Short mmCIF file of C-alpha atoms (C1' of nucleotides) in Angstrom, two decimals:
data_model
loop_
_atom_site.label_atom_id
_atom_site.label_comp_id
_atom_site.label_asym_id
_atom_site.label_seq_id
_atom_site.Cartn_x
_atom_site.Cartn_y
_atom_site.Cartn_z
CA MET A 1 120.55 104.37 68.07
CA LYS A 2 116.93 103.78 69.02
CA ILE A 3 115.52 103.05 72.44
CA GLY A 4 115.61 99.27 72.04
CA GLU A 5 119.35 99.21 71.53
CA ALA A 6 119.87 101.78 74.28
CA SER A 7 117.94 99.44 76.52
CA ARG A 8 120.09 96.43 75.59
CA LEU A 9 123.34 98.37 76.01
CA SER A 10 122.42 99.99 79.32
CA GLY A 11 120.43 97.24 80.94
CA CYS A 12 117.51 99.59 81.63
CA HIS A 13 114.01 98.65 80.60
CA ILE A 14 112.65 100.70 77.75
CA GLU A 15 109.86 102.11 79.85
CA THR A 16 112.30 103.01 82.59
CA ILE A 17 114.45 104.91 80.11
CA ARG A 18 111.47 106.98 79.05
CA TYR A 19 110.64 107.47 82.71
CA TYR A 20 114.15 108.75 83.50
CA GLU A 21 113.85 111.22 80.67
CA ARG A 22 110.46 112.36 81.91
CA VAL A 23 111.69 113.01 85.45
CA GLY A 24 114.72 114.82 84.11
CA ILE A 25 117.69 112.67 85.07
CA LEU A 26 118.38 111.49 81.54
CA SER A 27 119.17 114.17 78.95
CA PRO A 28 116.49 114.54 76.30
CA THR A 29 117.28 113.05 72.92
CA VAL A 30 117.16 114.24 69.37
CA ARG A 31 114.11 112.83 67.58
CA SER A 32 114.03 111.15 64.17
CA GLU A 33 111.61 112.35 61.50
CA SER A 34 109.02 109.90 62.72
CA GLY A 35 109.46 110.96 66.33
CA TYR A 36 111.69 108.09 67.52
CA ARG A 37 114.20 108.94 70.23
CA CYS A 38 117.83 108.81 69.03
CA TYR A 39 120.41 107.92 71.67
CA ALA A 40 124.14 108.64 71.65
CA ASP A 41 126.94 107.07 73.66
CA HIS A 42 126.73 109.66 76.42
CA HIS A 43 123.13 108.63 77.01
CA ILE A 44 124.27 105.07 77.59
CA GLN A 45 126.90 106.30 80.05
CA GLN A 46 124.28 108.32 81.85
CA LEU A 47 121.94 105.35 82.00
CA ARG A 48 124.65 103.12 83.43
CA PHE A 49 125.43 105.73 86.04
CA ILE A 50 121.76 105.99 86.96
CA LEU A 51 121.31 102.22 87.02
CA HIS A 52 124.29 101.72 89.30
CA ALA A 53 123.22 104.51 91.62
CA ARG A 54 119.71 103.03 91.78
CA GLU A 55 121.18 99.61 92.55
CA LEU A 56 122.92 101.25 95.48
CA GLY A 57 119.59 102.67 96.58
CA PHE A 58 120.10 106.35 95.76
CA SER A 59 116.83 108.17 95.15
CA VAL A 60 116.05 109.81 91.85
CA ASP A 61 116.47 113.19 93.54
CA ASP A 62 119.90 112.17 94.84
CA ILE A 63 120.85 111.05 91.35
CA ARG A 64 119.70 114.30 89.83
CA GLU A 65 122.01 116.09 92.23
CA LEU A 66 124.92 113.69 91.70
CA LEU A 67 124.66 114.10 87.93
CA SER A 68 124.57 117.85 88.28
CA LEU A 69 127.68 117.79 90.50
CA LYS A 70 129.41 115.56 87.98
CA GLU A 71 129.11 118.39 85.45
CA GLN A 72 131.19 120.69 87.67
CA PRO A 73 134.62 119.05 87.97
CA ASP A 74 136.16 122.05 89.74
CA LEU A 75 133.90 121.86 92.77
CA SER A 76 134.95 120.05 95.91
CA CYS A 77 133.50 116.58 96.12
CA GLN A 78 132.25 117.32 99.60
CA ALA A 79 128.69 117.59 98.34
CA VAL A 80 129.00 114.11 96.82
CA ASP A 81 130.35 112.73 100.08
CA SER A 82 127.52 114.36 101.95
CA ILE A 83 124.85 112.78 99.75
CA THR A 84 126.54 109.42 100.09
CA ASP A 85 126.90 109.70 103.86
CA LYS A 86 123.30 110.71 104.27
CA HIS A 87 122.22 107.78 102.18
CA LEU A 88 124.41 105.36 104.11
CA HIS A 89 123.03 106.76 107.32
CA GLY A 90 119.49 106.17 106.09
CA ILE A 91 120.32 102.59 105.20
CA ARG A 92 121.85 101.91 108.60
CA ASN A 93 118.79 103.33 110.29
CA ARG A 94 116.55 101.12 108.22
CA ILE A 95 118.69 98.11 109.13
CA LYS A 96 118.41 98.92 112.82
CA TYR A 97 114.70 99.37 112.48
CA LEU A 98 114.25 96.07 110.66
CA GLU A 99 116.44 94.30 113.20
CA SER A 100 114.25 95.51 116.02
CA LEU A 101 111.19 94.34 114.11
CA ALA A 102 112.78 90.94 113.56
CA ARG A 103 113.68 90.59 117.24
CA GLU A 104 110.17 91.48 118.28
CA LEU A 105 108.57 89.13 115.77
CA ARG A 106 110.91 86.35 116.81
CA ARG A 107 110.03 86.90 120.45
CA ILE A 108 106.31 86.87 119.82
CA SER A 109 106.53 83.89 117.52
CA ALA A 110 108.60 81.89 119.99
CA SER A 111 106.07 82.48 122.75
CA CYS A 112 103.30 80.68 120.86
CA PRO A 113 102.73 77.08 121.95
CA GLY A 114 101.24 76.22 118.55
CA GLY A 115 97.82 74.83 119.39
CA ASP A 116 94.47 76.36 118.47
CA ILE A 117 93.88 79.92 117.38
CA ALA A 118 92.17 80.45 120.74
CA GLU A 119 95.53 80.07 122.50
CA CYS A 120 97.67 81.65 119.80
CA ARG A 121 100.06 84.04 121.50
CA ILE A 122 100.87 85.80 118.26
CA LEU A 123 97.31 87.02 117.81
CA GLU A 124 97.16 87.78 121.51
CA ALA A 125 100.33 89.84 121.35
CA LEU A 126 99.05 91.77 118.36
CA GLY A 127 95.86 92.53 120.23
CA ASN A 128 97.68 94.07 123.18
CA SER A 129 98.65 97.65 122.51
CA SER A 130 102.22 97.78 123.68
CA ASP A 131 103.55 94.27 123.92
CA MET B 1 81.78 107.51 119.79
CA LYS B 2 82.78 109.53 116.73
CA ILE B 3 85.90 109.18 114.63
CA GLY B 4 87.87 111.82 116.53
CA GLU B 5 87.61 109.96 119.80
CA ALA B 6 88.26 106.64 118.07
CA SER B 7 91.41 108.23 116.71
CA ARG B 8 92.53 109.43 120.15
CA LEU B 9 91.81 106.07 121.79
CA SER B 10 93.43 103.94 119.11
CA GLY B 11 96.31 106.13 118.08
CA CYS B 12 95.36 105.93 114.40
CA HIS B 13 95.00 109.07 112.34
CA ILE B 14 91.44 109.86 111.35
CA GLU B 15 92.18 109.51 107.66
CA THR B 16 93.89 106.19 108.27
CA ILE B 17 90.84 104.88 110.10
CA ARG B 18 88.65 105.74 107.15
CA TYR B 19 91.23 104.13 104.88
CA TYR B 20 91.21 100.89 106.90
CA GLU B 21 87.46 100.78 106.61
CA ARG B 22 87.65 101.38 102.87
CA VAL B 23 90.12 98.53 102.31
CA GLY B 24 88.05 96.24 104.48
CA ILE B 25 90.22 95.50 107.51
CA LEU B 26 88.13 97.58 109.88
CA SER B 27 84.46 96.61 110.28
CA PRO B 28 82.05 99.17 108.91
CA THR B 29 80.27 101.32 111.45
CA VAL B 30 76.73 102.33 112.13
CA ARG B 31 76.08 105.86 110.95
CA SER B 32 74.40 108.64 112.88
CA GLU B 33 71.46 110.56 111.38
CA SER B 34 73.83 113.08 109.89
CA GLY B 35 76.07 110.40 108.44
CA TYR B 36 78.83 110.42 111.07
CA ARG B 37 80.53 107.10 111.76
CA CYS B 38 79.78 105.68 115.23
CA TYR B 39 82.49 103.52 116.76
CA ALA B 40 82.14 100.91 119.49
CA ASP B 41 84.78 99.35 121.74
CA HIS B 42 85.40 96.44 119.40
CA HIS B 43 86.41 98.92 116.70
CA ILE B 44 89.05 100.33 118.99
CA GLN B 45 90.34 96.82 119.71
CA GLN B 46 90.47 96.13 116.01
CA LEU B 47 92.30 99.38 115.35
CA ARG B 48 94.86 98.61 118.04
CA PHE B 49 95.40 95.18 116.55
CA ILE B 50 95.88 96.68 113.11
CA LEU B 51 98.17 99.40 114.40
CA HIS B 52 100.37 96.94 116.23
CA ALA B 53 100.52 94.60 113.27
CA ARG B 54 101.44 97.51 110.99
CA GLU B 55 104.15 98.58 113.44
CA LEU B 56 105.56 95.11 113.07
CA GLY B 57 105.47 95.55 109.32
CA PHE B 58 102.64 93.20 108.38
CA SER B 59 100.95 94.17 105.14
CA VAL B 60 97.31 95.11 104.97
CA ASP B 61 96.66 91.81 103.18
CA ASP B 62 98.41 89.89 105.96
CA ILE B 63 96.33 91.74 108.51
CA ARG B 64 93.12 90.96 106.68
CA GLU B 65 94.04 87.29 106.90
CA LEU B 66 95.14 87.47 110.53
CA LEU B 67 91.88 89.14 111.49
CA SER B 68 89.89 86.53 109.64
CA LEU B 69 91.82 83.73 111.38
CA LYS B 70 91.18 85.40 114.70
CA GLU B 71 87.46 84.89 114.12
CA GLN B 72 87.93 81.11 113.96
CA PRO B 73 89.26 80.07 117.40
CA ASP B 74 88.94 76.35 116.67
CA LEU B 75 91.39 76.33 113.80
CA SER B 76 95.03 75.44 114.32
CA CYS B 77 97.23 78.49 114.61
CA GLN B 78 99.55 77.07 111.99
CA ALA B 79 98.27 79.55 109.43
CA VAL B 80 99.14 82.42 111.78
CA ASP B 81 102.62 81.00 112.32
CA SER B 82 103.07 80.66 108.60
CA ILE B 83 102.16 84.31 107.92
CA THR B 84 104.49 85.41 110.70
CA ASP B 85 107.36 83.23 109.50
CA LYS B 86 107.01 84.44 105.95
CA HIS B 87 107.03 88.02 107.16
CA LEU B 88 110.08 87.43 109.34
CA HIS B 89 111.81 85.81 106.41
CA GLY B 90 111.07 88.83 104.24
CA ILE B 91 112.48 91.17 106.86
CA ARG B 92 115.67 89.15 107.20
CA ASN B 93 116.12 89.20 103.44
CA ARG B 94 115.69 92.95 103.40
CA ILE B 95 118.26 93.28 106.17
CA LYS B 96 120.75 91.19 104.22
CA TYR B 97 120.13 93.23 101.13
CA LEU B 98 120.57 96.54 102.96
CA GLU B 99 123.73 95.27 104.62
CA SER B 100 125.25 94.46 101.26
CA LEU B 101 124.31 97.93 100.04
CA ALA B 102 125.88 99.50 103.11
CA ARG B 103 129.11 97.52 102.66
CA GLU B 104 129.36 98.55 99.03
CA LEU B 105 128.62 102.21 99.77
CA ARG B 106 131.16 102.19 102.58
CA ARG B 107 133.77 100.69 100.28
CA ILE B 108 133.16 103.22 97.53
CA SER B 109 133.02 106.11 99.95
CA ALA B 110 136.26 105.10 101.65
CA SER B 111 138.09 104.99 98.36
CA CYS B 112 137.51 108.68 97.67
CA PRO B 113 140.47 110.93 98.53
CA GLY B 114 138.15 113.93 98.98
CA GLY B 115 139.53 116.52 96.59
CA ASP B 116 137.80 117.92 93.52
CA ILE B 117 134.84 116.40 91.75
CA ALA B 118 137.23 115.56 88.92
CA GLU B 119 138.97 113.03 91.14
CA CYS B 120 135.95 111.90 93.08
CA ARG B 121 136.01 108.12 93.25
CA ILE B 122 132.37 107.92 94.24
CA LEU B 123 131.19 109.43 90.99
CA GLU B 124 133.77 107.37 89.15
CA ALA B 125 132.56 104.17 90.77
CA LEU B 126 128.95 104.98 89.93
CA GLY B 127 129.94 105.53 86.32
CA ASN B 128 131.51 102.11 85.98
CA SER B 129 128.95 99.45 85.25
CA SER B 130 129.88 96.69 87.60
CA ASP B 131 132.12 98.05 90.27
"C1'" DC C 1 69.45 133.12 118.91
"C1'" DT C 2 73.45 133.83 116.34
"C1'" DT C 3 77.80 133.06 115.08
"C1'" DA C 4 82.21 131.11 115.03
"C1'" DA C 5 85.07 127.21 115.67
"C1'" DA C 6 85.75 122.53 115.55
"C1'" DG C 7 84.50 118.30 113.77
"C1'" DT C 8 83.03 115.26 110.03
"C1'" DC C 9 81.73 113.89 105.34
"C1'" DT C 10 82.99 112.43 100.27
"C1'" DG C 11 85.99 112.32 96.61
"C1'" DT C 12 90.24 113.08 94.52
"C1'" DA C 13 95.23 113.64 94.02
"C1'" DA C 14 99.86 113.22 95.74
"C1'" DT C 15 103.81 110.36 97.40
"C1'" DC C 16 108.08 106.86 95.03
"C1'" DG C 17 110.00 104.35 91.25
"C1'" DC C 18 108.70 102.18 88.26
"C1'" DT C 19 105.59 98.76 85.32
"C1'" DA C 20 101.89 97.70 82.24
"C1'" DC C 21 98.85 98.41 79.37
"C1'" DA C 22 95.80 100.56 75.05
"C1'" DG C 23 95.68 102.31 70.74
"C1'" DA C 24 98.18 104.42 67.15
"C1'" DG C 25 101.91 104.99 64.10
"C1'" DT C 26 106.61 103.32 61.75
"C1'" DC C 27 109.89 100.30 59.75
"C1'" DA C 28 112.15 96.08 57.74
"C1'" DA C 29 111.92 91.50 55.80
"C1'" DG C 30 109.69 87.93 53.11
"C1'" DC D 1 101.70 93.82 50.46
"C1'" DT D 2 101.47 92.08 54.56
"C1'" DT D 3 103.19 90.49 58.75
"C1'" DG D 4 105.68 91.24 62.75
"C1'" DA D 5 108.72 93.89 65.50
"C1'" DC D 6 109.43 98.24 67.15
"C1'" DT D 7 108.19 102.83 68.90
"C1'" DC D 8 105.14 106.58 70.28
"C1'" DT D 9 101.84 109.04 73.83
"C1'" DG D 10 98.96 108.93 77.57
"C1'" DT D 11 97.02 106.83 81.39
"C1'" DA D 12 96.46 103.74 85.35
"C1'" DG D 13 98.25 100.62 88.76
"C1'" DC D 14 101.22 99.17 92.77
"C1'" DG D 15 101.14 100.03 98.83
"C1'" DA D 16 99.93 102.46 102.64
"C1'" DT D 17 98.92 106.23 103.63
"C1'" DT D 18 98.53 111.57 103.63
"C1'" DA D 19 96.59 115.85 102.20
"C1'" DC D 20 93.76 118.53 100.51
"C1'" DA D 21 88.91 120.96 98.69
"C1'" DG D 22 84.41 121.96 99.44
"C1'" DA D 23 80.29 120.87 101.83
"C1'" DC D 24 77.85 119.75 105.90
"C1'" DT D 25 76.95 119.21 111.23
"C1'" DT D 26 77.68 119.92 115.88
"C1'" DT D 27 79.19 122.38 119.91
"C1'" DA D 28 80.41 126.35 122.68
"C1'" DA D 29 80.50 131.12 123.59
"C1'" DG D 30 78.57 135.66 123.44
#
DNA sequence: CTTAAAGTCTGTAATCGCTACAGAGTCAAG
DNA sequence: CTTGACTCTGTAGCGATTACAGACTTTAAG
């Protein structure tokens, strides 16, 4: 099948499919006489895997590694767990960071009486280095 | 003062200072005979404002607007509030999104018995389109 | 006075994960 | 036979920096 159908079946944009091939997480395809990429079922499977992993926020590098591990069924899945844990850890850190930002913004915003710019506490707070 | 001292006083990297000038959120400087940038106190103030706003996650475009509003003390600070609220909203949405990712990752991760890759439920879950 | 080190300049490329073209070629239907 | 849909490659853009290379200037020490 050609890239258009692969796109419809996998849910990946055409340009993204070509991108995944370029960065080496999607296996290269056979080419037709005219140079069109020809996709097989396993490509669709791969694309769905990639898409789902991306939806869960895994990086392309993580996915490369996950796909490579997938090819070695006899290995312990500890490496997979480790990638997942690291990723989860990263997400939790980002959440904590964003929560602290939100708290701080809320605090600053609440302190502003809402009159003229001259008395705006938000701008004032931004002007002061560490408050 | 030259860029090195401006960097030390403001806490911005030298290259970042030049970048802020290039994108137009830091006022251009007078140049010395040899072409070195000469910074005054108000540049340091501006840099601290920018740095703090960036720490709170405001975009460069937001900052450009905040700085421009700051120059008009007679205006209502409603525009400032609006930028801040929008930003806070964006952060809260990102938090929600990351929390849903974390829940899903946790769920998938917990379902894995931890043996061989062949039985790894994480890889299995990633392979299945919508679960 | 010379030389070495530290500072500064401009311009360009890299980061990440796509997305969006331009311009050319291919294929199927009417 | 032509129109339109599809595909190709290659390149540039996004955002906010960071990281050079290669050239120039200034400062401090010997």
